[in-house]
CSV table of C-alpha atoms in Angstrom, one decimal:
chain,number,residue,atom,x,y,z
A,1,UNK,CA,16.5,25.5,129.6
A,2,UNK,CA,14.6,24.6,132.8
A,3,UNK,CA,14.0,28.3,133.3
A,4,UNK,CA,12.6,28.6,129.8
A,5,UNK,CA,10.5,25.5,130.1
A,6,UNK,CA,9.0,26.7,133.3
A,7,UNK,CA,8.0,29.9,131.4
A,8,UNK,CA,6.1,27.8,128.9
A,9,UNK,CA,9.0,26.7,126.6
A,10,UNK,CA,9.2,28.2,123.2
A,11,UNK,CA,5.9,28.3,121.3
A,12,UNK,CA,4.6,25.7,123.7
A,13,UNK,CA,7.4,23.3,123.0
A,14,UNK,CA,9.8,22.2,125.7
A,15,UNK,CA,13.5,22.2,125.4
A,16,UNK,CA,15.4,19.0,126.1
A,17,UNK,CA,19.1,18.9,127.0
A,18,UNK,CA,20.8,15.5,126.5
A,19,UNK,CA,24.3,15.4,128.2
A,20,UNK,CA,26.8,12.7,127.4
A,21,UNK,CA,30.2,12.7,129.1
A,22,UNK,CA,33.3,11.9,126.9
A,23,UNK,CA,35.8,12.4,129.7
A,24,UNK,CA,37.8,14.7,127.5
A,25,UNK,CA,38.7,11.7,125.4
A,26,UNK,CA,38.2,11.9,121.6
A,27,UNK,CA,37.4,8.2,121.2
A,28,UNK,CA,34.5,8.6,123.5
A,29,UNK,CA,33.5,11.8,121.7
A,30,UNK,CA,33.0,9.8,118.5
A,31,UNK,CA,30.7,7.3,120.2
A,32,UNK,CA,28.7,10.0,121.8
A,33,UNK,CA,28.3,12.0,118.6
A,34,UNK,CA,27.1,8.9,116.7
A,35,UNK,CA,24.6,8.2,119.5
A,36,UNK,CA,23.3,11.8,119.5
A,37,UNK,CA,23.1,12.2,115.7
A,38,UNK,CA,21.9,8.7,114.6
A,39,UNK,CA,19.9,7.4,117.6
A,40,UNK,CA,18.7,10.6,119.4
A,41,UNK,CA,18.5,12.7,116.2
A,42,UNK,CA,19.2,15.9,118.1
A,43,UNK,CA,18.3,19.3,116.5
A,44,UNK,CA,21.5,21.1,117.6
A,45,UNK,CA,24.6,20.7,119.7
A,46,UNK,CA,25.2,23.3,122.5
A,47,UNK,CA,28.1,23.7,124.9
A,48,UNK,CA,30.4,21.0,123.7
A,49,UNK,CA,33.6,20.9,125.8
A,50,UNK,CA,37.2,20.9,124.7
A,51,UNK,CA,39.4,21.3,121.6
A,52,UNK,CA,40.6,17.7,121.0
A,53,UNK,CA,37.1,16.5,121.4
A,54,UNK,CA,35.7,19.2,119.1
A,55,UNK,CA,38.2,18.1,116.4
A,56,UNK,CA,36.2,14.8,116.3
A,57,UNK,CA,32.7,16.2,116.9
A,58,UNK,CA,32.7,19.1,114.5
A,59,UNK,CA,33.2,17.3,111.2
A,60,UNK,CA,30.3,14.9,112.1
A,61,UNK,CA,28.0,17.8,113.0
A,62,UNK,CA,28.9,19.6,109.7
A,63,UNK,CA,28.4,16.5,107.7
A,64,UNK,CA,24.9,16.2,109.1
A,65,UNK,CA,24.2,19.9,108.7
A,66,UNK,CA,23.6,20.3,112.4
A,67,UNK,CA,24.1,23.5,114.3
A,68,UNK,CA,27.2,23.5,116.7
A,69,UNK,CA,26.4,26.3,119.2
A,70,UNK,CA,28.3,27.9,122.1
A,71,UNK,CA,31.1,25.3,122.5
A,72,UNK,CA,33.2,25.6,125.6
A,73,UNK,CA,36.4,26.1,123.7
A,74,UNK,CA,38.2,29.0,122.0
A,75,UNK,CA,39.8,26.8,119.4
A,76,UNK,CA,40.7,28.1,115.9
A,77,UNK,CA,38.9,25.3,114.1
A,78,UNK,CA,35.5,26.8,115.2
A,79,UNK,CA,36.5,30.3,113.9
A,80,UNK,CA,37.1,30.0,110.2
A,81,UNK,CA,36.9,33.1,107.9
A,82,UNK,CA,34.3,33.1,106.5
A,83,UNK,CA,32.6,31.1,109.3
A,84,UNK,CA,31.2,27.6,108.9
A,85,UNK,CA,27.5,28.0,108.2
A,86,UNK,CA,26.5,25.7,111.2
A,87,UNK,CA,29.0,27.0,113.8
A,88,UNK,CA,28.1,29.8,116.2
A,89,UNK,CA,30.4,30.7,119.1
A,90,UNK,CA,29.7,32.8,122.2
A,91,UNK,CA,33.1,33.2,123.7
A,92,UNK,CA,36.3,34.9,122.5
A,93,UNK,CA,39.1,32.7,121.0
A,94,UNK,CA,42.1,31.4,123.0
A,95,UNK,CA,44.2,33.6,120.8
A,96,UNK,CA,42.2,36.6,122.0
A,97,UNK,CA,42.6,35.5,125.7
A,98,UNK,CA,46.3,35.0,125.5
A,99,UNK,CA,46.7,38.2,123.5
A,100,UNK,CA,44.9,40.0,126.3
A,101,UNK,CA,47.3,38.5,128.8
A,102,UNK,CA,50.4,39.5,126.8
A,103,UNK,CA,49.0,43.0,126.5
A,104,UNK,CA,48.5,43.2,130.3
A,105,UNK,CA,52.0,41.9,130.9
A,106,UNK,CA,53.8,44.3,128.6
A,107,UNK,CA,51.6,47.4,129.1
A,108,UNK,CA,50.5,47.2,132.7
A,109,UNK,CA,53.4,45.3,134.3
A,110,UNK,CA,56.1,46.6,132.0
A,111,UNK,CA,57.5,43.1,131.3
A,112,UNK,CA,59.8,42.8,128.4
A,113,UNK,CA,58.5,40.3,125.7
A,114,UNK,CA,61.7,38.2,126.0
A,115,UNK,CA,60.8,37.5,129.6
A,116,UNK,CA,57.5,35.9,128.9
A,117,UNK,CA,57.2,32.0,128.6
A,118,UNK,CA,54.3,29.7,127.8
A,119,UNK,CA,53.2,26.5,129.4
A,120,UNK,CA,50.7,24.9,127.0
A,121,UNK,CA,49.0,21.5,126.5
A,122,UNK,CA,50.5,19.5,123.7
A,123,UNK,CA,47.6,19.7,121.3
A,124,UNK,CA,45.3,22.1,119.4
A,125,UNK,CA,44.2,23.8,122.6
A,126,UNK,CA,47.7,24.6,123.6
A,127,UNK,CA,48.7,25.5,120.0
A,128,UNK,CA,45.9,28.1,119.8
A,129,UNK,CA,46.8,29.8,123.0
A,130,UNK,CA,50.5,29.8,122.2
A,131,UNK,CA,49.8,31.3,118.8
A,132,UNK,CA,47.9,34.1,120.4
A,133,UNK,CA,51.0,34.9,122.5
A,134,UNK,CA,53.3,34.8,119.4
A,135,UNK,CA,51.0,37.0,117.3
A,136,UNK,CA,50.5,39.6,120.1
A,137,UNK,CA,54.3,39.8,120.7
A,138,UNK,CA,54.9,40.1,116.9
A,139,UNK,CA,52.3,42.9,116.8
A,140,UNK,CA,54.4,44.7,119.4
A,141,UNK,CA,57.5,44.3,117.3
A,142,UNK,CA,59.0,41.2,119.0
A,143,UNK,CA,59.5,38.5,116.4
A,144,UNK,CA,61.3,35.8,118.4
A,145,UNK,CA,58.9,33.0,119.5
A,146,UNK,CA,58.7,32.8,123.3
A,147,UNK,CA,59.8,29.7,125.2
A,148,UNK,CA,57.1,27.0,125.1
A,149,UNK,CA,57.0,24.1,127.6
A,150,UNK,CA,54.2,21.7,128.0
A,151,UNK,CA,52.6,18.4,129.0
A,152,UNK,CA,50.4,15.7,127.4
A,153,UNK,CA,46.6,15.9,127.5
A,154,UNK,CA,45.1,14.1,130.5
A,155,UNK,CA,48.5,13.8,132.1
A,156,UNK,CA,49.6,15.6,135.3
A,157,UNK,CA,53.3,15.1,134.7
A,158,UNK,CA,54.8,18.6,134.4
A,159,UNK,CA,58.3,17.8,135.7
A,160,UNK,CA,60.0,18.4,132.4
A,161,UNK,CA,58.2,21.8,132.0
A,162,UNK,CA,59.2,22.8,135.6
A,163,UNK,CA,62.8,21.8,134.9
A,164,UNK,CA,63.0,23.9,131.7
A,165,UNK,CA,61.5,26.9,133.3
A,166,UNK,CA,63.8,26.7,136.3
A,167,UNK,CA,66.7,26.7,133.9
A,168,UNK,CA,65.6,30.0,132.6
A,169,UNK,CA,64.4,31.5,135.9
A,170,UNK,CA,66.9,34.4,135.7
A,171,UNK,CA,65.3,35.7,132.6
A,172,UNK,CA,61.6,34.8,132.9
A,173,UNK,CA,59.2,37.1,134.7
A,174,UNK,CA,55.8,35.8,133.6
A,175,UNK,CA,54.3,32.5,132.4
A,176,UNK,CA,51.1,32.2,130.3
A,177,UNK,CA,49.4,28.9,131.1
A,178,UNK,CA,47.2,27.2,128.4
A,179,UNK,CA,46.3,24.2,130.5
A,180,UNK,CA,43.7,22.4,132.5
A,181,UNK,CA,43.5,23.0,136.2
A,182,UNK,CA,45.5,20.1,137.6
A,183,UNK,CA,48.6,20.4,135.5
A,184,UNK,CA,48.4,24.2,135.9
A,185,UNK,CA,48.3,23.8,139.7
A,186,UNK,CA,51.2,21.4,139.7
A,187,UNK,CA,53.4,23.7,137.6
A,188,UNK,CA,52.7,26.6,139.9
A,189,UNK,CA,53.6,24.4,143.0
A,190,UNK,CA,56.7,23.0,141.3
A,191,UNK,CA,58.1,26.5,140.5
A,192,UNK,CA,57.1,28.1,143.8
A,193,UNK,CA,58.5,25.2,145.8
A,194,UNK,CA,61.8,25.8,144.0
A,195,UNK,CA,61.9,29.4,145.0
A,196,UNK,CA,60.7,30.8,141.6
A,197,UNK,CA,57.5,32.8,141.5
A,198,UNK,CA,56.9,34.6,138.2
A,199,UNK,CA,53.5,36.1,137.4
A,200,UNK,CA,51.1,33.3,136.4
A,201,UNK,CA,48.2,33.9,134.1
A,202,UNK,CA,46.0,31.3,132.6
A,203,UNK,CA,43.0,31.2,130.2
A,204,UNK,CA,39.4,30.5,131.1
A,205,UNK,CA,39.3,26.9,130.0
A,206,UNK,CA,41.4,26.0,133.0
A,207,UNK,CA,38.2,25.8,135.1
A,208,UNK,CA,38.5,28.7,137.6
A,209,UNK,CA,36.8,27.0,140.6
A,210,UNK,CA,38.7,23.7,140.1
A,211,UNK,CA,42.0,25.6,139.9
A,212,UNK,CA,41.2,27.6,143.0
A,213,UNK,CA,40.2,24.4,144.9
A,214,UNK,CA,43.3,22.6,143.7
A,215,UNK,CA,45.7,25.4,144.7
A,216,UNK,CA,44.0,25.8,148.1
A,217,UNK,CA,44.4,22.1,148.7
A,218,UNK,CA,48.1,22.3,147.9
A,219,UNK,CA,48.5,25.4,150.2
A,220,UNK,CA,47.3,29.0,150.3
A,221,UNK,CA,50.8,30.3,149.3
A,222,UNK,CA,50.2,29.0,145.8
A,223,UNK,CA,46.9,30.9,145.2
A,224,UNK,CA,47.9,34.5,145.8
A,225,UNK,CA,48.3,36.5,142.6
A,226,UNK,CA,47.3,33.9,140.0
A,227,UNK,CA,45.5,35.6,137.1
A,228,UNK,CA,42.7,33.9,135.2
A,229,UNK,CA,41.1,35.4,132.1
A,230,UNK,CA,37.4,35.0,131.8
A,231,UNK,CA,34.9,35.3,128.9
A,232,UNK,CA,32.0,36.4,131.1
A,233,UNK,CA,31.8,39.1,133.9
A,234,UNK,CA,32.4,38.1,137.5
A,235,UNK,CA,29.4,36.0,138.7
A,236,UNK,CA,28.8,38.6,141.5
A,237,UNK,CA,28.5,41.5,139.0
A,238,UNK,CA,25.6,43.9,139.3
A,239,UNK,CA,24.4,43.4,135.7
A,240,UNK,CA,20.9,42.3,134.7
A,241,UNK,CA,22.0,39.1,132.9
A,242,UNK,CA,24.2,38.1,135.8
A,243,UNK,CA,21.6,38.8,138.5
A,244,UNK,CA,19.0,36.8,136.4
A,245,UNK,CA,21.6,33.9,136.3
A,246,UNK,CA,22.0,34.0,140.1
A,247,UNK,CA,18.2,33.9,140.6
A,248,UNK,CA,17.9,31.0,138.2
A,249,UNK,CA,20.8,29.1,139.9
A,250,UNK,CA,19.2,29.6,143.3
A,251,UNK,CA,15.8,28.4,142.0
A,252,UNK,CA,16.9,25.4,139.9
A,253,UNK,CA,20.2,24.3,141.5
A,254,UNK,CA,20.2,25.7,145.0
A,255,UNK,CA,23.0,23.5,146.2
A,256,UNK,CA,25.4,24.8,143.5
A,257,UNK,CA,27.6,27.9,144.0
A,258,UNK,CA,27.9,30.5,141.2
A,259,UNK,CA,30.8,30.0,138.9
A,260,UNK,CA,32.2,31.4,135.7
A,261,UNK,CA,31.5,28.2,133.8
A,262,UNK,CA,27.9,27.9,134.7
A,263,UNK,CA,27.4,31.6,134.0
A,264,UNK,CA,28.8,31.1,130.5
A,265,UNK,CA,26.5,28.1,130.0
A,266,UNK,CA,23.5,30.1,131.2
A,267,UNK,CA,24.3,32.9,128.8
A,268,UNK,CA,24.8,30.5,125.9
A,269,UNK,CA,21.4,29.0,126.6
A,270,UNK,CA,19.7,32.4,126.8
A,271,UNK,CA,21.3,33.3,123.5
A,272,UNK,CA,20.2,30.1,121.8
A,273,UNK,CA,16.6,30.5,123.1
A,274,UNK,CA,16.5,34.0,121.7
A,275,UNK,CA,17.6,32.7,118.3
A,276,UNK,CA,14.8,30.0,118.4
A,277,UNK,CA,12.3,32.6,119.4
A,278,UNK,CA,13.2,34.7,116.4
A,279,UNK,CA,13.1,31.7,114.1
A,280,UNK,CA,9.5,31.2,114.9
A,281,UNK,CA,7.1,28.4,115.7
A,282,UNK,CA,8.1,26.1,112.9
A,283,UNK,CA,11.8,26.3,113.5
A,284,UNK,CA,14.2,24.6,111.1
A,285,UNK,CA,18.0,24.6,111.0
A,286,UNK,CA,17.9,27.1,108.1
A,287,UNK,CA,15.5,29.4,109.9
A,288,UNK,CA,17.5,29.3,113.1
A,289,UNK,CA,20.7,30.2,111.3
A,290,UNK,CA,18.9,33.1,109.5
A,291,UNK,CA,17.5,34.2,112.9
A,292,UNK,CA,20.8,34.1,114.7
A,293,UNK,CA,22.4,36.1,111.9
A,294,UNK,CA,19.9,39.0,112.6
A,295,UNK,CA,21.2,39.3,116.2
A,296,UNK,CA,23.6,42.2,115.7
A,297,UNK,CA,24.1,44.5,118.7
A,298,UNK,CA,21.9,42.2,120.8
A,299,UNK,CA,21.6,43.3,124.4
A,300,UNK,CA,21.5,40.3,126.7
A,301,UNK,CA,22.0,42.4,129.8
A,302,UNK,CA,25.8,42.4,130.0
A,303,UNK,CA,28.1,45.3,129.9
A,304,UNK,CA,28.5,45.0,126.2
A,305,UNK,CA,26.3,44.0,123.3
A,306,UNK,CA,26.6,40.7,121.4
A,307,UNK,CA,27.0,40.4,117.7
A,308,UNK,CA,26.1,37.7,115.2
A,309,UNK,CA,25.9,38.3,111.4
A,310,UNK,CA,26.4,36.6,108.1
A,311,UNK,CA,30.2,36.8,108.3
A,312,UNK,CA,30.4,37.0,112.1
A,313,UNK,CA,29.6,33.8,114.1
A,314,UNK,CA,31.3,34.8,117.3
A,315,UNK,CA,29.0,36.8,119.6
A,316,UNK,CA,31.6,38.2,122.0
A,317,UNK,CA,35.2,39.4,121.8
A,318,UNK,CA,35.3,40.7,125.4
A,319,UNK,CA,38.0,39.3,127.6
A,320,UNK,CA,37.7,39.8,131.3
A,321,UNK,CA,40.3,39.0,134.0
A,322,UNK,CA,40.2,37.8,137.6
A,323,UNK,CA,43.0,37.4,140.2
A,324,UNK,CA,43.2,35.0,143.1
A,325,UNK,CA,43.9,36.2,146.6
A,326,UNK,CA,45.7,34.1,149.3
A,327,UNK,CA,42.3,32.7,150.4
A,328,UNK,CA,41.6,31.4,146.9
A,329,UNK,CA,38.9,33.9,146.2
A,330,UNK,CA,38.6,35.5,142.7
A,331,UNK,CA,38.6,39.3,142.5
A,332,UNK,CA,38.0,41.3,139.3
A,333,UNK,CA,41.2,42.6,137.6
A,334,UNK,CA,41.3,45.3,135.0
A,335,UNK,CA,43.4,44.4,132.0
A,336,UNK,CA,43.6,48.0,130.7
A,337,UNK,CA,43.8,50.4,133.6
């Protein structure tokens, strides 16, 4: 938004981003939503974080007929069919991310479906990721639900999950993680320290930089080979949109390092600005929705086009992948070749 404002805003009007922190706690989400809707009277929500928090935020936004755009979650509740009128997503769903992981495990690594387990947060976030695994395995003819172990949200106690996986270590070759970074890192450490090292793959919500930092702090042996799916290209990619992001980051936040999370946020902001531009000078919620729904095959400067439409409110279905090396550095990983 700072980049857009420096260029004159949109039709001479400046964009204002109001950020309130709920600490990933739904009770605080409720307070923040009421503050933003009733006191601040915001025009739209953009980049809301988390599934349990979205369960609280979304009904309030819909009740007030307020656009809910580019949330940082792949939760199913944002992806109804047909879509909610006021909900627009940028990123693929958690189901799509975990399905891509399963496809990679079974096709590229020749892992039998019965040898895949899931470590998932005990809430809607974990449920969505687990369901993606179940559905992809079923699509490949394997009907038995895979082993699921988990942990409570905002808890780092993964001891029970580690114990259950160690009990099955003779049969498990890969673990799909649908978790935040600290529990994910502790699970990896617990298993590796016990002499068990399956292939680990986690979804983008884990927070790639936070996970790498946590694993490096625990020890370099834990980093090597950990796979993380992404919903954007690598931040070093030679793509017009990514190069523009790096220039904007250097200009407006020179102390910050590029990351997958901030790249996603930048692309979400660019996409929303384009929608407002198409809606025209006297933008309203209805005009913005209509404008967004015209953005079919929109070229933002990535390696694929983005698609919104009347019955499609998710711009991208592309899942990328990265893999950590022993130094804790992410390298691109092809899921299909």
